[in-house]
Short mmCIF file of C-alpha atoms in Angstrom, two decimals:
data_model
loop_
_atom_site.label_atom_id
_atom_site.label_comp_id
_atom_site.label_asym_id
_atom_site.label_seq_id
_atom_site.Cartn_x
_atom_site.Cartn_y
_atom_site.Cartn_z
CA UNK A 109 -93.55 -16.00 -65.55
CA UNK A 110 -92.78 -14.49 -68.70
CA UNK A 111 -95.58 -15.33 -71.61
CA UNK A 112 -94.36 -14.35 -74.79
CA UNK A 113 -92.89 -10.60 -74.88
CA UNK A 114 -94.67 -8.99 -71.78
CA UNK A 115 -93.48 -9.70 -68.00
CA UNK A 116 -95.55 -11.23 -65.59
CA UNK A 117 -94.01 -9.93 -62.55
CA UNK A 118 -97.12 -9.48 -60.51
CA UNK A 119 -98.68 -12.83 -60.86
CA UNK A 120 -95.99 -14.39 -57.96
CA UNK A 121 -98.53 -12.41 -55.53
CA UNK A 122 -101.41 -13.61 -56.57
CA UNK A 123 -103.53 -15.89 -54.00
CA UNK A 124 -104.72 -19.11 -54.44
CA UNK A 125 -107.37 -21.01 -52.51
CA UNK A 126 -106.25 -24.27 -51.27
CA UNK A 127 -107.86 -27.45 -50.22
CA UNK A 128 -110.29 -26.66 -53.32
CA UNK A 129 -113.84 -25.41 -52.21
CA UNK A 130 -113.00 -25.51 -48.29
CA UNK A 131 -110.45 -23.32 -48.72
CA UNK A 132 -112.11 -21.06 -51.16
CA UNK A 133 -115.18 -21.06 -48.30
CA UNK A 134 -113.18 -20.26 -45.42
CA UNK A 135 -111.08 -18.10 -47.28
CA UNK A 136 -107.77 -20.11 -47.06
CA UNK A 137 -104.96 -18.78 -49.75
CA UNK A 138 -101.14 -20.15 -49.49
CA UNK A 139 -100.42 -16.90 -47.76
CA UNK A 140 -101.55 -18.43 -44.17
CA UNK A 141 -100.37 -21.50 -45.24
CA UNK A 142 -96.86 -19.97 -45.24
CA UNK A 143 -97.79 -17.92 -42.08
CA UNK A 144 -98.31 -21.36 -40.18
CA UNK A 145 -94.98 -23.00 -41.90
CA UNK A 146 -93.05 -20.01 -40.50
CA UNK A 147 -94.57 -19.83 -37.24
CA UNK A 148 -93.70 -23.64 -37.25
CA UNK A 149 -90.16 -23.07 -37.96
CA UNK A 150 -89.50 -20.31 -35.71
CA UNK A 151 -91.05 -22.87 -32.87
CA UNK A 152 -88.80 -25.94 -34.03
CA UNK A 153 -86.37 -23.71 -34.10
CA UNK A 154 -86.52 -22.72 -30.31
CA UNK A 155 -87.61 -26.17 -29.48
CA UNK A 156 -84.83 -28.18 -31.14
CA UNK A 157 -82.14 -25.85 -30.13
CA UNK A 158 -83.70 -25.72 -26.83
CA UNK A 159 -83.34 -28.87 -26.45
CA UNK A 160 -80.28 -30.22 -25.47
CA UNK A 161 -80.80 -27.22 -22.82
CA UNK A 162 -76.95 -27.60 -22.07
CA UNK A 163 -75.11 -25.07 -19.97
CA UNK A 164 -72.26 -25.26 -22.86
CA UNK A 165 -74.30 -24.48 -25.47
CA UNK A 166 -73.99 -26.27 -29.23
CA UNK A 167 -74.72 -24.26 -32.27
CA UNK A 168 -77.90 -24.60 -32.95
CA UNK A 169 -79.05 -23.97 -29.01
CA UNK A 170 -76.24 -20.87 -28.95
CA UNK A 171 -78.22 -19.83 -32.11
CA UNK A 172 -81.29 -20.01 -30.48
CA UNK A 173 -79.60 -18.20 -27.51
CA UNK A 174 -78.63 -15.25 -29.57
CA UNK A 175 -82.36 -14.69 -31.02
CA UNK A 176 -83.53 -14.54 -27.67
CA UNK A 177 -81.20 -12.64 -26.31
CA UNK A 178 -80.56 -9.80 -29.20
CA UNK A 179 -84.76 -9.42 -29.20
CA UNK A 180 -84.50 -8.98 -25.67
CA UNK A 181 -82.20 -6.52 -25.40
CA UNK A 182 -83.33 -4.46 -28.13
CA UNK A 183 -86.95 -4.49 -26.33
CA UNK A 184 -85.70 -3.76 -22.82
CA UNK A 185 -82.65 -1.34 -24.01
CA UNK A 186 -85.83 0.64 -26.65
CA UNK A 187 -88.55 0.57 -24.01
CA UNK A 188 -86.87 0.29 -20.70
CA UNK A 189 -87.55 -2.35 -17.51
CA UNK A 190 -90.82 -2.51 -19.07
CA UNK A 191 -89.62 -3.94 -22.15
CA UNK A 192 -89.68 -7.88 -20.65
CA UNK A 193 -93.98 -7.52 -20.85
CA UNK A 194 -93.72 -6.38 -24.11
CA UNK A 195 -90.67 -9.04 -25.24
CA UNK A 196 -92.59 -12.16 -26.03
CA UNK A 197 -95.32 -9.67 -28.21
CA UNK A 198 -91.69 -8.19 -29.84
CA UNK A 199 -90.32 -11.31 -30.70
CA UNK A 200 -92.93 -12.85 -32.34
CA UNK A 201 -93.34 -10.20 -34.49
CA UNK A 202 -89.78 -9.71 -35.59
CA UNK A 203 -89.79 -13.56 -35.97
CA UNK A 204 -93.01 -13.70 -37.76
CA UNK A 205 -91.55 -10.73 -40.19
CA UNK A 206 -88.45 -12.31 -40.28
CA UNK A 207 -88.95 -15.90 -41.14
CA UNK A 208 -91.71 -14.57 -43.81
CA UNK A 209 -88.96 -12.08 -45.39
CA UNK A 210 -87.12 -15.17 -45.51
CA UNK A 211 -89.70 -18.41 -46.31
CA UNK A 212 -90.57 -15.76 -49.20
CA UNK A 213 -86.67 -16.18 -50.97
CA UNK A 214 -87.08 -19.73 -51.49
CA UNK A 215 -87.99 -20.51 -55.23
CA UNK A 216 -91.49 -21.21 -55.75
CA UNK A 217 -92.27 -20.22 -52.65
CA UNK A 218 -95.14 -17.35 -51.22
CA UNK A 219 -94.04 -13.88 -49.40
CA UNK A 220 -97.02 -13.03 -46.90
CA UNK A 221 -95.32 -10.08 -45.96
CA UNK A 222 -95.76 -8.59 -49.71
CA UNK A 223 -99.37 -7.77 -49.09
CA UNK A 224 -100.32 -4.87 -47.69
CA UNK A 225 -103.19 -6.51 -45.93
CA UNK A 226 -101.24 -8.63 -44.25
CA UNK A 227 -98.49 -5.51 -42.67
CA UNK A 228 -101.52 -3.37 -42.50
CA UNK A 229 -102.84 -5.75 -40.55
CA UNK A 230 -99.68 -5.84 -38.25
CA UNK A 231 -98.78 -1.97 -38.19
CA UNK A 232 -102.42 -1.48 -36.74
CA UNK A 233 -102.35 -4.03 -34.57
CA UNK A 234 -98.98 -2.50 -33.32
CA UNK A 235 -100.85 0.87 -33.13
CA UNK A 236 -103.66 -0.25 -31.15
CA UNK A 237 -101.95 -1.80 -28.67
CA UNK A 238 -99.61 1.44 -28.43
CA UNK A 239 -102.74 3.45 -28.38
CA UNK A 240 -104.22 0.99 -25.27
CA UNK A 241 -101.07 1.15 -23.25
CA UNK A 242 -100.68 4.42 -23.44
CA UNK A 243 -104.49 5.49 -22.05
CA UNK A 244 -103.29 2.92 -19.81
CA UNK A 245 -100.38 3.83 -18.74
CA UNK A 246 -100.84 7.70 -18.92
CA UNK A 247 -104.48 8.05 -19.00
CA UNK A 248 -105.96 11.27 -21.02
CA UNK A 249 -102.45 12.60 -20.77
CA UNK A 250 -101.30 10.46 -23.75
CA UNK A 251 -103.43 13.25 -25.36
CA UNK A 252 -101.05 16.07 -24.06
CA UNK A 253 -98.29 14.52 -26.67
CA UNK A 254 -100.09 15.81 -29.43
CA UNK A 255 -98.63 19.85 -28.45
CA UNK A 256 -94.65 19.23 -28.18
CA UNK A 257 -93.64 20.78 -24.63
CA UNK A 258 -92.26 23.60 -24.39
CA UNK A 259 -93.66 25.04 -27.58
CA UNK A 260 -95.42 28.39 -28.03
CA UNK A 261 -99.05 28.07 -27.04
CA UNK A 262 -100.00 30.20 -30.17
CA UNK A 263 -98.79 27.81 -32.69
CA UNK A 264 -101.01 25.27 -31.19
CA UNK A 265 -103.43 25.58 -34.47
CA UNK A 266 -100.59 24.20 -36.22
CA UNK A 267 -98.40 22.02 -34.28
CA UNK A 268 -101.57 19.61 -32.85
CA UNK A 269 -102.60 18.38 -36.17
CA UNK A 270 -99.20 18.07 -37.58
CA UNK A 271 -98.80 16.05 -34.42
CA UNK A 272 -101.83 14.22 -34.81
CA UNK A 273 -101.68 13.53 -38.76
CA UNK A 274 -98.00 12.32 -37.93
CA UNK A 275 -99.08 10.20 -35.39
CA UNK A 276 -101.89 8.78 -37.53
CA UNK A 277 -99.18 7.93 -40.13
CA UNK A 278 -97.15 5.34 -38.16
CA UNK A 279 -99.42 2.50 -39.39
CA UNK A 280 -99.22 3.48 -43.19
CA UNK A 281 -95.53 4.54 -43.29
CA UNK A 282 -94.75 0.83 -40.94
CA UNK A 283 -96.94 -0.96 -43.18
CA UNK A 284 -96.20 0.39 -46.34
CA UNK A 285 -92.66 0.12 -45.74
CA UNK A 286 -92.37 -3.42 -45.14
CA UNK A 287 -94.89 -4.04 -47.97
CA UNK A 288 -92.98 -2.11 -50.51
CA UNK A 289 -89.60 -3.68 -49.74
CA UNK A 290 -90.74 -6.98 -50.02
CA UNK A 291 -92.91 -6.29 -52.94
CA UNK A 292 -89.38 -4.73 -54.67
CA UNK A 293 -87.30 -6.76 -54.43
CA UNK A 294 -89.47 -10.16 -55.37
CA UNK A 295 -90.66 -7.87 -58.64
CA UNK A 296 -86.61 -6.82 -59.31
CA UNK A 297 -85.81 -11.00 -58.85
CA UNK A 298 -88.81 -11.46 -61.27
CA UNK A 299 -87.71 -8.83 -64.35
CA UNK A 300 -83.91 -10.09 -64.04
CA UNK A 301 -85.05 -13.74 -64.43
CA UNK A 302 -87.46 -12.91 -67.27
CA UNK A 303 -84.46 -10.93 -69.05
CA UNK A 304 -82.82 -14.44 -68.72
CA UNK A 305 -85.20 -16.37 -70.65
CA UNK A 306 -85.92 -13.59 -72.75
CA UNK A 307 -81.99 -13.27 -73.74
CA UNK A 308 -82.15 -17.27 -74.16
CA UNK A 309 -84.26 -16.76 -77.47
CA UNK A 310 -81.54 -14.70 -78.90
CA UNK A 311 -79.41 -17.74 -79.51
CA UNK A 312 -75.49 -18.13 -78.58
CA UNK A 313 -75.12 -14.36 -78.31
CA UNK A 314 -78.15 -14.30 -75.87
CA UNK A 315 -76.75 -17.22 -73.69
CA UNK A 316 -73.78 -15.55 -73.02
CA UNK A 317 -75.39 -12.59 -72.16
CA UNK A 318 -78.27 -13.65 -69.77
CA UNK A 319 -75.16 -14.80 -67.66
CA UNK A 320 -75.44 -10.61 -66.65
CA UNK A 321 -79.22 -10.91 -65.13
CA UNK A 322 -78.43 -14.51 -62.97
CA UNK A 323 -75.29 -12.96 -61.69
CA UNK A 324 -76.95 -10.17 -61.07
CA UNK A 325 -80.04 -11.82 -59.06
CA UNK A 326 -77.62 -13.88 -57.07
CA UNK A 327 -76.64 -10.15 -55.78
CA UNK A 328 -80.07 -9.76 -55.04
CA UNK A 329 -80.34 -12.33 -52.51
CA UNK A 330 -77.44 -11.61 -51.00
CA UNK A 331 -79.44 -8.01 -50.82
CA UNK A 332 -82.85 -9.76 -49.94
CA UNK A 333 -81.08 -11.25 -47.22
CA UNK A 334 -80.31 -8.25 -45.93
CA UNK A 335 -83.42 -6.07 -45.94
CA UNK A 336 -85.26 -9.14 -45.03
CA UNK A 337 -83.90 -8.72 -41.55
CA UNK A 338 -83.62 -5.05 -42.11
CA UNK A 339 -86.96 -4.38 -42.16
CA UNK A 340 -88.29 -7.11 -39.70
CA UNK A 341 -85.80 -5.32 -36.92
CA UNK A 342 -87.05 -1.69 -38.65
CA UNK A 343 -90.97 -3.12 -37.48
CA UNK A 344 -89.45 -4.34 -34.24
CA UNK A 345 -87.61 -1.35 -33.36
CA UNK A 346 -90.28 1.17 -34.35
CA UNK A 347 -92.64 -0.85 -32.33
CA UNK A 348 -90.41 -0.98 -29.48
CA UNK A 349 -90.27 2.99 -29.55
CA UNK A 350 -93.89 3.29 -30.26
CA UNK A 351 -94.56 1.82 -26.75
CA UNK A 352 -91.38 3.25 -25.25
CA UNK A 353 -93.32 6.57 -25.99
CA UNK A 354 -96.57 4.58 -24.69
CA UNK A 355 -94.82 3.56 -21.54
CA UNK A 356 -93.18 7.06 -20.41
CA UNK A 357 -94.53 9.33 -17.63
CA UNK B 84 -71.69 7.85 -31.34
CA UNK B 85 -75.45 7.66 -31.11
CA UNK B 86 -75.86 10.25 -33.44
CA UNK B 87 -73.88 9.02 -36.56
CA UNK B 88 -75.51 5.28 -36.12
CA UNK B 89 -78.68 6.71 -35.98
CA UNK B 90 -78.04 8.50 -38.75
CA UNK B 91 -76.61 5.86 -41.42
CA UNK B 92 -79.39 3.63 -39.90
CA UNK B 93 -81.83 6.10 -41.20
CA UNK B 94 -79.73 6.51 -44.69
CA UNK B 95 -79.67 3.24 -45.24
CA UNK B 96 -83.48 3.36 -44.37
CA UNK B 97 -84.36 5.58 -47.05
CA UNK B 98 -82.07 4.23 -49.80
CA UNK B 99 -83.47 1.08 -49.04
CA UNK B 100 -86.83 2.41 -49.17
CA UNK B 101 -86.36 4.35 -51.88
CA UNK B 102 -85.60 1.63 -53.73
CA UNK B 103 -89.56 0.21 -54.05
CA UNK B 104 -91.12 3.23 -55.14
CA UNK B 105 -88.25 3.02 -58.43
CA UNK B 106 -89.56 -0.10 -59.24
CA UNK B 107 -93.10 0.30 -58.69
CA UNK B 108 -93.00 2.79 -61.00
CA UNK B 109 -91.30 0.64 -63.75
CA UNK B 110 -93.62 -0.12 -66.74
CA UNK B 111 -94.69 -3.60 -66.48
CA UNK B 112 -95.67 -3.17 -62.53
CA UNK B 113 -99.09 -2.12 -63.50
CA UNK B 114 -100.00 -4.41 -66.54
CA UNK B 115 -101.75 -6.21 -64.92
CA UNK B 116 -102.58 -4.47 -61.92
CA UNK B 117 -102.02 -5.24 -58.07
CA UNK B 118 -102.84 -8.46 -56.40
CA UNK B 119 -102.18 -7.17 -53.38
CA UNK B 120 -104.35 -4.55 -53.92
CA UNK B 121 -107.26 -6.20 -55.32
CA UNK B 122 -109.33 -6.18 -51.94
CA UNK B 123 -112.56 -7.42 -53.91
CA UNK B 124 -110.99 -10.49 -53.38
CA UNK B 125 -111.88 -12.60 -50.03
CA UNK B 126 -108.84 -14.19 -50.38
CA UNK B 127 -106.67 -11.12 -49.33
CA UNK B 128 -108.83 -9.62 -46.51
CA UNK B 129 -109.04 -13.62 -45.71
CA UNK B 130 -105.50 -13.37 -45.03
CA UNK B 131 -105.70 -10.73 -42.37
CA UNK B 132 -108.11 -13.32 -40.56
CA UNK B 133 -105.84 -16.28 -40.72
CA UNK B 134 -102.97 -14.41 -39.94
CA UNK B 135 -104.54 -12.76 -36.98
CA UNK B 136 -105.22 -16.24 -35.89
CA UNK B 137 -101.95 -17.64 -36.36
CA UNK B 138 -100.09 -14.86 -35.08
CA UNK B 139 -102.13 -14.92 -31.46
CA UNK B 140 -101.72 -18.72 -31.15
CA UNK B 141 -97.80 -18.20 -32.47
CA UNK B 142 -97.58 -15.52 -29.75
CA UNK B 143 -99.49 -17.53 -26.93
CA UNK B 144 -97.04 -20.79 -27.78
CA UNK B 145 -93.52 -17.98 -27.69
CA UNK B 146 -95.01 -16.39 -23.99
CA UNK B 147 -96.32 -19.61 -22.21
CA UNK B 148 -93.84 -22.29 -23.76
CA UNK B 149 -90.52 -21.50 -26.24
CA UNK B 150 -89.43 -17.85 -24.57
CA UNK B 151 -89.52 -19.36 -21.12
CA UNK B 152 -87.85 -22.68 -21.89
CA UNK B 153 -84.95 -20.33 -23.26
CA UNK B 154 -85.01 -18.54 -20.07
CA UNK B 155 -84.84 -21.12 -18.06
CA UNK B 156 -81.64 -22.19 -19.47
CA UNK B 157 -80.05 -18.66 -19.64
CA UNK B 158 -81.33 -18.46 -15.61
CA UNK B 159 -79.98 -21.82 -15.17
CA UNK B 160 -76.28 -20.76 -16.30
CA UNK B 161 -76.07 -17.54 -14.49
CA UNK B 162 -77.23 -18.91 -11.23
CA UNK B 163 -74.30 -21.70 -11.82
CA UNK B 164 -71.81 -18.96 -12.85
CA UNK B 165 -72.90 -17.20 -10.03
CA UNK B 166 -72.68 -20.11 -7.88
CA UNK B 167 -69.68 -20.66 -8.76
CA UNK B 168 -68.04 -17.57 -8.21
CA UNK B 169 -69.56 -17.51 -4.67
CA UNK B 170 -68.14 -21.09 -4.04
CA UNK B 171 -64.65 -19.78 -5.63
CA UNK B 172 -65.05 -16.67 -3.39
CA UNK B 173 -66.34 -18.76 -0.19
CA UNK B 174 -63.13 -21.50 -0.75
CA UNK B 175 -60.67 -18.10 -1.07
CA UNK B 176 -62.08 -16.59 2.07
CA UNK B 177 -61.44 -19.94 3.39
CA UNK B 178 -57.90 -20.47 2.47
CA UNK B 179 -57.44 -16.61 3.75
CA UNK B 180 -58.73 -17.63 6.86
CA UNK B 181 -56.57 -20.70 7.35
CA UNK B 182 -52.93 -18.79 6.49
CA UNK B 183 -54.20 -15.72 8.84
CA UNK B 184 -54.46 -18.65 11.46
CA UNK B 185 -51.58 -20.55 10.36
CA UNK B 186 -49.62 -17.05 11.07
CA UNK B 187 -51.07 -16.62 14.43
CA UNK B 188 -50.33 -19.70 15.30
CA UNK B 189 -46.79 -19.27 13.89
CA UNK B 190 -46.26 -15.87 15.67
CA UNK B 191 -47.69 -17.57 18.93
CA UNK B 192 -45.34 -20.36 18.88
CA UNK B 193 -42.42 -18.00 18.11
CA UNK B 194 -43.62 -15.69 21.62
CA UNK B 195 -44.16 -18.68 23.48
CA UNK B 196 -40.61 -20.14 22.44
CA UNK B 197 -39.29 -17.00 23.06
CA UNK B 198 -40.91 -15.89 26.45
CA UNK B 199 -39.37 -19.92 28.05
CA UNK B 200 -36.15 -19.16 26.33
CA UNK B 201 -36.10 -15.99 28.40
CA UNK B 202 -37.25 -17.62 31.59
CA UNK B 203 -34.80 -20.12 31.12
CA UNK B 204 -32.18 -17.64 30.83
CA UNK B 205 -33.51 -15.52 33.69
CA UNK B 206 -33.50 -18.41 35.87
CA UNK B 207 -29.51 -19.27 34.63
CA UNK B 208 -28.84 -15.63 35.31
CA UNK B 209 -30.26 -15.86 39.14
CA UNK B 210 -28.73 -19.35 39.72
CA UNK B 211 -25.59 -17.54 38.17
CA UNK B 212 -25.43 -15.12 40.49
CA UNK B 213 -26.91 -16.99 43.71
CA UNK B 214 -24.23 -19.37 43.33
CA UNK B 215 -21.59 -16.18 42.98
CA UNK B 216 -23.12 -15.01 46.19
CA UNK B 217 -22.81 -18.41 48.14
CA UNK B 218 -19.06 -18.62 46.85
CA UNK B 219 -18.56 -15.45 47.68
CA UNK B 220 -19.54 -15.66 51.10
CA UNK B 221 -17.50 -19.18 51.38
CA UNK B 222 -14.57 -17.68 50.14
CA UNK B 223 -14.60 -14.71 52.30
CA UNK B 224 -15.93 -17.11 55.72
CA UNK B 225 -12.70 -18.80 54.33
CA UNK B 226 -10.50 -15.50 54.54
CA UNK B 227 -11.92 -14.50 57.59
CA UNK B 228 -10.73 -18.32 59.26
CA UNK B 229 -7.80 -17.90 57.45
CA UNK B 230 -6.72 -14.44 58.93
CA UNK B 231 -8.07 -15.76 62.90
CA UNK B 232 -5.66 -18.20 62.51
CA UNK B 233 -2.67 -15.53 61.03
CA UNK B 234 -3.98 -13.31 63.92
CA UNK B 235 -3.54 -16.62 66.42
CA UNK B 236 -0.75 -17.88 65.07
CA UNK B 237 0.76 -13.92 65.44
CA UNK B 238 -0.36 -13.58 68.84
CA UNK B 239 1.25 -17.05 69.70
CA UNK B 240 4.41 -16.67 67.90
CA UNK B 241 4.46 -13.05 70.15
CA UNK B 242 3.63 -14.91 72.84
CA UNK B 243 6.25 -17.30 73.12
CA UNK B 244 8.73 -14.81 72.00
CA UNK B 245 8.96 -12.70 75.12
CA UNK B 246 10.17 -15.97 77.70
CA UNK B 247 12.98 -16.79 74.72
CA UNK B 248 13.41 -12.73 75.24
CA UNK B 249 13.95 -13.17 78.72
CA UNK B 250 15.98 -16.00 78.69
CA UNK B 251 18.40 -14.15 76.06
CA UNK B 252 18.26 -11.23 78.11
CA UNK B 253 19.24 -13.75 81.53
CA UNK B 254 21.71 -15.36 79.79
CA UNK B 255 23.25 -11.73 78.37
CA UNK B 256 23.29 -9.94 81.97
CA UNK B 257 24.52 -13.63 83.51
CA UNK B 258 27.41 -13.81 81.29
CA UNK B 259 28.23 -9.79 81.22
CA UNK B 260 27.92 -9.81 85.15
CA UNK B 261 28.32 -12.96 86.44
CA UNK B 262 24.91 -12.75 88.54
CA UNK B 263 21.85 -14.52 87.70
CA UNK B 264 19.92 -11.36 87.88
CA UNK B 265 16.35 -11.09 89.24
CA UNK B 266 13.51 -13.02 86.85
CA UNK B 267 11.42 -10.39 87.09
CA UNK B 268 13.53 -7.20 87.20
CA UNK B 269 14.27 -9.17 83.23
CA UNK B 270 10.49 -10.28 82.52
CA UNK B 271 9.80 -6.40 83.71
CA UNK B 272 12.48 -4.87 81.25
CA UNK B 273 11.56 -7.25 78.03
CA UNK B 274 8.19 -6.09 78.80
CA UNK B 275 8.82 -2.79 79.05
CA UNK B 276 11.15 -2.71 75.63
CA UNK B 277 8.32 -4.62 74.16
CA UNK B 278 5.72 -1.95 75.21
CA UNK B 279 8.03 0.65 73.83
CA UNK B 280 8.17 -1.19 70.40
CA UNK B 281 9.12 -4.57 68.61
CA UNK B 282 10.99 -2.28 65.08
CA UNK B 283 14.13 -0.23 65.65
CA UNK B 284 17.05 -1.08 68.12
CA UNK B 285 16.09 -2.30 71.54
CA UNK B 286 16.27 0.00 73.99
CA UNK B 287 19.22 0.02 76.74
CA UNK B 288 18.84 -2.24 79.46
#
């Protein structure tokens, strides 16, 4: 991580190919490697505490209760009885965010969700499918949201592209915002640990020092922790109200 | 109460967000430049790919196989909640039923025990009096025997009297005159002072 004087803080989001050539062919980094181990876990997860499918639940099946239950409610409270189509298409999302945000904490392990492909990828997905519900739903009067009701007619010129341009913006500010978290707070973890070693080449004085940046990057975890779910329930919740807004007549 | 959790949601939203753009500005975040942005490299649009991939067959295995295994449990428990209240409610309704007949029958015994007590007594009352009447009507055939016979007895005490009458009045006018005097002249004049009344001094022969 740290060569020398300079910080390396970037290099934990580099890519690798794995499997060697086959990977590097079909274009197969870590990243979806650790897409596939959280989608696994988030499956064991349901399946093992599904399992005992008890009408006392234990822990681990109460646990698995309270997922399914909290995602539910926040899609059917946000977009209303039509929330249980959308639920399953919520829940893996805030799962997939979730156990990424979280898969990405481990030590020596890879954050997919620090790439802005990868929540690019996800914010425009969510925006398409808004976008296709809502011609669906409310046919060419999904255009008529672009003028705010009630407003004067002769501001039009001015309201329709603010409404557009903001509109337009969902996918870069949903993206970006995951993206930058992530990206934050793996870059803060990588400076204080760095100031560690660096402190360690200052002898006794240094040891006792660098005791400041470990203390203070077992903080950050506690804070990763945090806006790890933070922002996967921010993507789910901004989602859910995209397509409450789809879903309206 | 909407309004002020919306509203440190949204605080805590920026502060949080804030928070990136600090550090992205800190020297040392663009030594070396981006990965993430370095989309020259087939590796990083190779993720979107791969992840659209996984996250289509991660949301195909949630919809057709996890999600509903989790509802089938959670429907499984409120139908037997539900069940059970109904078979609480059902067994209540039930023991409702069974005092509200256990009364009726109470209150019918009670009218029934009542209504022969009553008849009983009713039929005491008119045996009562029925047997009042009958001694009544003894005791008063009785009275009515009793006061023939006084009236009998009366007339034949009377009866008898006036010959003794006559004989006392013989004897009287026998020894006063001497002469036997005529029967019936006597039986005539005892009759005559019995006619005129039995109280008070006889009058003069």
């Amino acid at each position: 991580m740290a060569s020398g004087s300079s910080i390396d803080v970037l290099g934990q989001f580099e890519l690798h190919p794995v499997l060697g050539g086959l990977g590097e062919a079909v274009r197969l980094s870590q990243s979806p490697v650790y897409m596939v181990i959280a989608c696994a876990l988030v499956l064991a997860f349901l399946f093992y505490g599904m399992k005992p499918a008890a009408v006392v639940p234990g822990r681990l099946q109460a646990a698995a209760e309270i997922c399914y239950e909290f995602v539910r409610n926040l899609a059917v409270d946000t977009i209303g009885p039509e929330g249980t189509t959308f639920f399953p298409f919520i829940f893996a999302l805030f799962f997939f965010i979730l156990a990424g945000n979280y898969l990405g904490l481990i030590p020596h392990s890879f954050t997919f969700t620090s790439h802005i492909a990868v929540t690019f990828a996800l914010a425009i997905m969510v925006f398409v499918i808004s976008i296709i519900v809502s011609l669906k739903v409310q046919g060419f009067k999904f255009f008529a949201h672009f003028m705010p009701a009630g407003a004067p007619v002769a501001l039009a010129p001015l309201l329709v592209p603010i409404e557009i341009l903001s509109f337009l913006s969902r996918p870069v500010s949903l993206s970006i915002r995951l993206f930058a978290n992530m990206v934050a707070g793996h870059v803060m973890f990588d400076i204080f640990a760095s100031f560690v070693i660096m402190l360690a080449g200052l002898g006794f004085i240094g040891d006792v020092l660098a005791v400041g940046p470990i203390v203070i990057n077992i903080a950050l975890i506690g804070l990763e922790l945090l806006v790890g779910v933070l922002q996967a329930y921010v993507f789910a919740i901004l989602t859910c109200i995209y397509l409450r807004e789809a879903v309206a007549h | 109460m909407r309004l002020p959790v919306t509203l440190i949601r949204h605080s805590l939203l920026a502060g949080i967000s804030g928070l990136p753009l600090i550090v992205a500005a800190a020297p040392g975040a663009h030594a070396a430049g981006m990965p993430q942005l370095d989309f020259k490299n087939p590796l990083v649009t190779g993720q979107v790919i791969w992840g659209g991939i996984i996250f289509l067959f991660f949301y195909l295995a949630l919809r057709g196989w996890a999600l509903p295994r989790v509802e089938t449990v959670l429907k499984n428990r409120n139908e037997r909640i539900t069940g059970d209240l109904d078979q609480a409610h059902a067994a209540k309704v039930e023991a409702d039923k069974a005092v509200r007949e256990l009364n009726e029958t109470k209150k019918a015994a009670a009218a029934q025990a009542q209504a022969h007590l009553d008849s009983v007594l009713e039929q005491e009352r008119v045996s009562a009096a029925q047997r009042l009447a009958e001694m009544n009507a003894k005791l008063e055939a009785e009275i009515a025997s009793a006061e023939a016979g006084v009236a009998a007895e009366r007339k034949r005490a009377l009866e008898s009297l006036r010959p003794i009458a006559c004989d006392v009045a013989e004897s009287l006018v026998q020894r006063i005159t001497g002469n036997a005097p005529d029967r019936a002249a006597v039986e005539a004049a005892v009759a005559k002072v019995a006619g005129a009344g039995v109280s008070g001094q006889p009058a003069a022969v």
